[in-house]
PDB file of C-alpha atoms in Angstrom:
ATOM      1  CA  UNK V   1       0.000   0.000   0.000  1.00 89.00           C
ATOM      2  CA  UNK V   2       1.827   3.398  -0.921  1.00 95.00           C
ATOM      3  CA  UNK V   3       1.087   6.941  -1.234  1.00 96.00           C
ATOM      4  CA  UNK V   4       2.721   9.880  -3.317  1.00 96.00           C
ATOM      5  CA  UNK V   5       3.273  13.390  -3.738  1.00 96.00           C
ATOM      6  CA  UNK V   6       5.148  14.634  -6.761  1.00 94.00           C
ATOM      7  CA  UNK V   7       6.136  18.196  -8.002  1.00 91.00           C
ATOM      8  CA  UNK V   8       8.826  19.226 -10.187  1.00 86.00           C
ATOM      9  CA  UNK V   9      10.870  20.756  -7.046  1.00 91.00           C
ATOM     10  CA  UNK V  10       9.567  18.019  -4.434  1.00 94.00           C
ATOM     11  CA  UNK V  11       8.474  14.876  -3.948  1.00 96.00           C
ATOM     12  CA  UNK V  12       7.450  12.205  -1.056  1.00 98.00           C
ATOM     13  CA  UNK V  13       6.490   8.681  -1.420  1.00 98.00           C
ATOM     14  CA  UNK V  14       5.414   6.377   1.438  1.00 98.00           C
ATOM     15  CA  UNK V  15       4.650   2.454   1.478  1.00 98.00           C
ATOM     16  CA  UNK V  16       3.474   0.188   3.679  1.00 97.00           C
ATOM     17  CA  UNK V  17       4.185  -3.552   3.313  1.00 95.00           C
ATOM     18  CA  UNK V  18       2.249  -6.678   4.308  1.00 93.00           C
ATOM     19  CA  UNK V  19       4.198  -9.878   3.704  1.00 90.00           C
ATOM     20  CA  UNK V  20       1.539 -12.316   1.390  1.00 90.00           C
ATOM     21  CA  UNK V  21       3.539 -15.299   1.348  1.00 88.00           C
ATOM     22  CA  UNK V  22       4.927 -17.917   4.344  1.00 87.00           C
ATOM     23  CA  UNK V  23       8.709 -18.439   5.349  1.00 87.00           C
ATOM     24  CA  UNK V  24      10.293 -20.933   2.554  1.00 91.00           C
ATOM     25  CA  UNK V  25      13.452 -23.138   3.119  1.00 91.00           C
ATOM     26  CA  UNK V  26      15.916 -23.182   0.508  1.00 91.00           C
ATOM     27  CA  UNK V  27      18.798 -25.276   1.268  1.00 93.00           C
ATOM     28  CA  UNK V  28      20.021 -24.116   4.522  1.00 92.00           C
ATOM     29  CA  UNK V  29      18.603 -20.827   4.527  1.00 89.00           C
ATOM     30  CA  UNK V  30      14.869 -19.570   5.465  1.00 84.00           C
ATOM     31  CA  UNK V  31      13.657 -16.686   3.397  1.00 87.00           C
ATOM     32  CA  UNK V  32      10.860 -14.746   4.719  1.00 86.00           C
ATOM     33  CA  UNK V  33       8.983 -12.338   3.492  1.00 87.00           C
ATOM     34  CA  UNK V  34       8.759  -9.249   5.970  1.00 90.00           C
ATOM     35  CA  UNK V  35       6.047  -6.613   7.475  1.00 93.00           C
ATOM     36  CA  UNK V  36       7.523  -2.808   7.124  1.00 95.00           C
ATOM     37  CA  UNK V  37       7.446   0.879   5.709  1.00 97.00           C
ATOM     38  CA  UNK V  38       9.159   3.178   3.930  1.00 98.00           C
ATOM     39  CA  UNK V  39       9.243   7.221   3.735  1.00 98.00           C
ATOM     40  CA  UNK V  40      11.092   8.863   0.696  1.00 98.00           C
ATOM     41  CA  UNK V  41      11.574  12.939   0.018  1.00 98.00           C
ATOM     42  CA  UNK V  42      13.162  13.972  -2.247  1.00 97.00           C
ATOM     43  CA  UNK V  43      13.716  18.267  -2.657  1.00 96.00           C
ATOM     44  CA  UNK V  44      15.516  20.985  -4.665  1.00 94.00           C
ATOM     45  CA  UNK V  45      18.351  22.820  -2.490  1.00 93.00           C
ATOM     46  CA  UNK V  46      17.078  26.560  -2.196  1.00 91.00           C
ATOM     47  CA  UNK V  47      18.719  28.277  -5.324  1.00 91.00           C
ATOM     48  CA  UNK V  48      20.535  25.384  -6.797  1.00 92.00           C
ATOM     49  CA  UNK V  49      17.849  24.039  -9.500  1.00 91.00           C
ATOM     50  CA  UNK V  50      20.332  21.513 -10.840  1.00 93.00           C
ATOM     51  CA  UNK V  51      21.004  19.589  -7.278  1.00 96.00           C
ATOM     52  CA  UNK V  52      18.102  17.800  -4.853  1.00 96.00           C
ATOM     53  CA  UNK V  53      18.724  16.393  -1.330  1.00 98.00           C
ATOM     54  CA  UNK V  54      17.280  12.523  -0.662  1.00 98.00           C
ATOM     55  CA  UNK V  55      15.977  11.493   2.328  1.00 98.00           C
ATOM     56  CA  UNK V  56      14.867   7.384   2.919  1.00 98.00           C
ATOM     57  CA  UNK V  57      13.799   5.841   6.343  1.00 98.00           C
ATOM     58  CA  UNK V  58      12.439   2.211   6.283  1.00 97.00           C
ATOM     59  CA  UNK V  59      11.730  -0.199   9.095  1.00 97.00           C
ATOM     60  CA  UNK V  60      11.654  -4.050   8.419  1.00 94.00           C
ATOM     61  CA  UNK V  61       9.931  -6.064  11.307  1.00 92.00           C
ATOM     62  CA  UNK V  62      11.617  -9.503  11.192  1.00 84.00           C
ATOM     63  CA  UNK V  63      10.378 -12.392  13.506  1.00 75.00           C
ATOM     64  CA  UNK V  64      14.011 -13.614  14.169  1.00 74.00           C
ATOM     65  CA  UNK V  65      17.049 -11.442  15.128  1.00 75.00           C
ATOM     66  CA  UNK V  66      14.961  -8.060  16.025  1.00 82.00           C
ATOM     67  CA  UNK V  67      13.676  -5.368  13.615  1.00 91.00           C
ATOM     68  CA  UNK V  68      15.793  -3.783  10.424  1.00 92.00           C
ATOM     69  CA  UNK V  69      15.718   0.423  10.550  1.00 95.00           C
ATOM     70  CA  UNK V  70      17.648   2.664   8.928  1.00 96.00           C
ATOM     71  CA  UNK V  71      17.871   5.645   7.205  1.00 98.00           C
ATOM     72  CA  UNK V  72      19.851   7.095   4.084  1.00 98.00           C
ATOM     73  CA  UNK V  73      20.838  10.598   3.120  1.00 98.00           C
ATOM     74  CA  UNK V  74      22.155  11.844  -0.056  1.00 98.00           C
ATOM     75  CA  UNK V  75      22.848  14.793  -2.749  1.00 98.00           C
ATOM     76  CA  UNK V  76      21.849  14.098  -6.519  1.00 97.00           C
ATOM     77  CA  UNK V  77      23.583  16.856  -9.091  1.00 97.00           C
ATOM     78  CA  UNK V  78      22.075  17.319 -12.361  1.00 94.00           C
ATOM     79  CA  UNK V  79      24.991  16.929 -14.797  1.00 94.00           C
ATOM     80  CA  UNK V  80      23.182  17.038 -18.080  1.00 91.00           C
ATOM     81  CA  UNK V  81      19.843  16.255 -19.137  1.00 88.00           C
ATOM     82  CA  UNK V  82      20.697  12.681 -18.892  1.00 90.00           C
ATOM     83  CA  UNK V  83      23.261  11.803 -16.600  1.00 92.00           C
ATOM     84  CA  UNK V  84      23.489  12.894 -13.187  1.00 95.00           C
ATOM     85  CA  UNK V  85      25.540  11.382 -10.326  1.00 98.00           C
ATOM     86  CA  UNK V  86      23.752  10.958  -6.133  1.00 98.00           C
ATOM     87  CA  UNK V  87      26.249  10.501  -3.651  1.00 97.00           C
ATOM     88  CA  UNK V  88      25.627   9.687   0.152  1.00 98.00           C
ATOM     89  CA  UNK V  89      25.247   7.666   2.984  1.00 98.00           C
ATOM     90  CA  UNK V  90      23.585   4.697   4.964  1.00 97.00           C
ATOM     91  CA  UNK V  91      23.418   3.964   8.657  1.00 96.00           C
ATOM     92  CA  UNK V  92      21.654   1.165   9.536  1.00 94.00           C
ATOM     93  CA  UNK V  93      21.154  -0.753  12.827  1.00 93.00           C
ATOM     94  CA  UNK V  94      22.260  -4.149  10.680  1.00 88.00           C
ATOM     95  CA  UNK V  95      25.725  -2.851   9.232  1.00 88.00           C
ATOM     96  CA  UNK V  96      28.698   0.021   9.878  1.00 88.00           C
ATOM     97  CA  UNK V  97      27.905   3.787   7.972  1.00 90.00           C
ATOM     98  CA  UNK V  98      28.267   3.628   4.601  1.00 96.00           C
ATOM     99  CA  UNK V  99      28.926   5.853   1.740  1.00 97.00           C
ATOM    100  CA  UNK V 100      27.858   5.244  -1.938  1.00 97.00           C
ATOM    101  CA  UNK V 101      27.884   6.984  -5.380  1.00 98.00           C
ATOM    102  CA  UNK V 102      25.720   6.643  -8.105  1.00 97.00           C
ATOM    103  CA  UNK V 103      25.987   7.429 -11.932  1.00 97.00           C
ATOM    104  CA  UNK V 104      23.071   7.453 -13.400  1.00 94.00           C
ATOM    105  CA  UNK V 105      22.488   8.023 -17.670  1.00 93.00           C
ATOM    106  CA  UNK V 106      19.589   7.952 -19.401  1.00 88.00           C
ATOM    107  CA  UNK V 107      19.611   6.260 -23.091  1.00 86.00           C
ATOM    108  CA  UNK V 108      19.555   7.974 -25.771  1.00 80.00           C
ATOM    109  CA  UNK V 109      21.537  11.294 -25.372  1.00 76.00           C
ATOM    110  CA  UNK V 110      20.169  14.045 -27.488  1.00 76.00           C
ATOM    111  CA  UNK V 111      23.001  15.053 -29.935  1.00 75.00           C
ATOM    112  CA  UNK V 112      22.414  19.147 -28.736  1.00 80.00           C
ATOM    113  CA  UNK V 113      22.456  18.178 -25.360  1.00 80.00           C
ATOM    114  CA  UNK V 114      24.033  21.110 -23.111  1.00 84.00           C
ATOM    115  CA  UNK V 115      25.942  20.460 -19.854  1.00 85.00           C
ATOM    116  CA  UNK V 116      24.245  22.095 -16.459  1.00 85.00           C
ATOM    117  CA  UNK V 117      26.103  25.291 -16.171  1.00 84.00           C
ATOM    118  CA  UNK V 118      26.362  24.839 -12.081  1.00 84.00           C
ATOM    119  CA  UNK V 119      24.952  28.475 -11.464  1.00 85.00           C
ATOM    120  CA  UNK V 120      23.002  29.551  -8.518  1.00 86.00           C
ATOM    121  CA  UNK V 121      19.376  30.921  -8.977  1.00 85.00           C
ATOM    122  CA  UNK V 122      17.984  33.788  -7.462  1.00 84.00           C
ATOM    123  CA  UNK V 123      15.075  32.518  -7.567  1.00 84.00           C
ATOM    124  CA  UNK V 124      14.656  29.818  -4.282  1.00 82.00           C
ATOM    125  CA  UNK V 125      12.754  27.589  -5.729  1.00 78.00           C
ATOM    126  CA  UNK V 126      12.408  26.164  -9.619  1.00 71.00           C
ATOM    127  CA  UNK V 127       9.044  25.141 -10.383  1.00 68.00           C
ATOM    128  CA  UNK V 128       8.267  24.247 -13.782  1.00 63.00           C
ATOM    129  CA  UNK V 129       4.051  23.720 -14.748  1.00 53.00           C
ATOM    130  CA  UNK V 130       3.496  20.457 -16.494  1.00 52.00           C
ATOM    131  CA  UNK V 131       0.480  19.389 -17.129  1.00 48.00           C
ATOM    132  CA  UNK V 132       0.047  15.386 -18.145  1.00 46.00           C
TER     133      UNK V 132
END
């Protein structure tokens, strides 16, 4: 079960799960599927159009071991139409901080496709009307 929000500037997304299937044995492991939530917002920094901070929280209930929460925090720069790189970090109560980077591209490139000039706005906020 989810909900969402979206704007061009801002969006937030929040799920709810409900495991549908029983604990199967494969081997020597037991996989299980597990109860939780989610919460994901994602923003544009206040005159910076071309960069967005990402915030994730999640909560796993597992029957064995205790409960999985953690949260992750990161920065995603716009470096061109398509391709833009997140970096950031995860701190869980299963594992030790850690960081991670992402590339992401987007297939294919326009051939009069213009890198993000990396200028501040004076406007705070970018919001751009689209209508689907």
């Amino acid at each position: 079960l989810g909900l969402e929000y979206q704007r061009s500037n801002f969006s937030l997304t929040a799920n709810k799960y409900h495991p549908l299937s029983n604990k199967v044995v494969i081997g020597d492991y037991t996989e299980e599927a597990l109860s939780g939530h989610d919460i994901k917002v994602t923003g544009q920094i206040p005159y910076i159009p071309w960069a967005k901070i990402k915030g994730t929280h999640y909560y796993w209930d597992q029957s064995a071991g205790g409960s999985i929460n953690g949260s992750i925090l990161g920065v995603e720069v716009q470096l061109s139409p398509s391709s833009s790189i997140e970096f950031g970090q995860e701190d869980s109560n299963t594992m030790e901080h850690s960081g991670y980077a992402k590339l992401n591209l987007s297939f294919p490139f326009n051939t009069n496709e213009k890198m993000t000039s990396f200028a501040f706005d004076k406007k705070r906020l970018e919001i751009q009307q689209e209508w689907i």
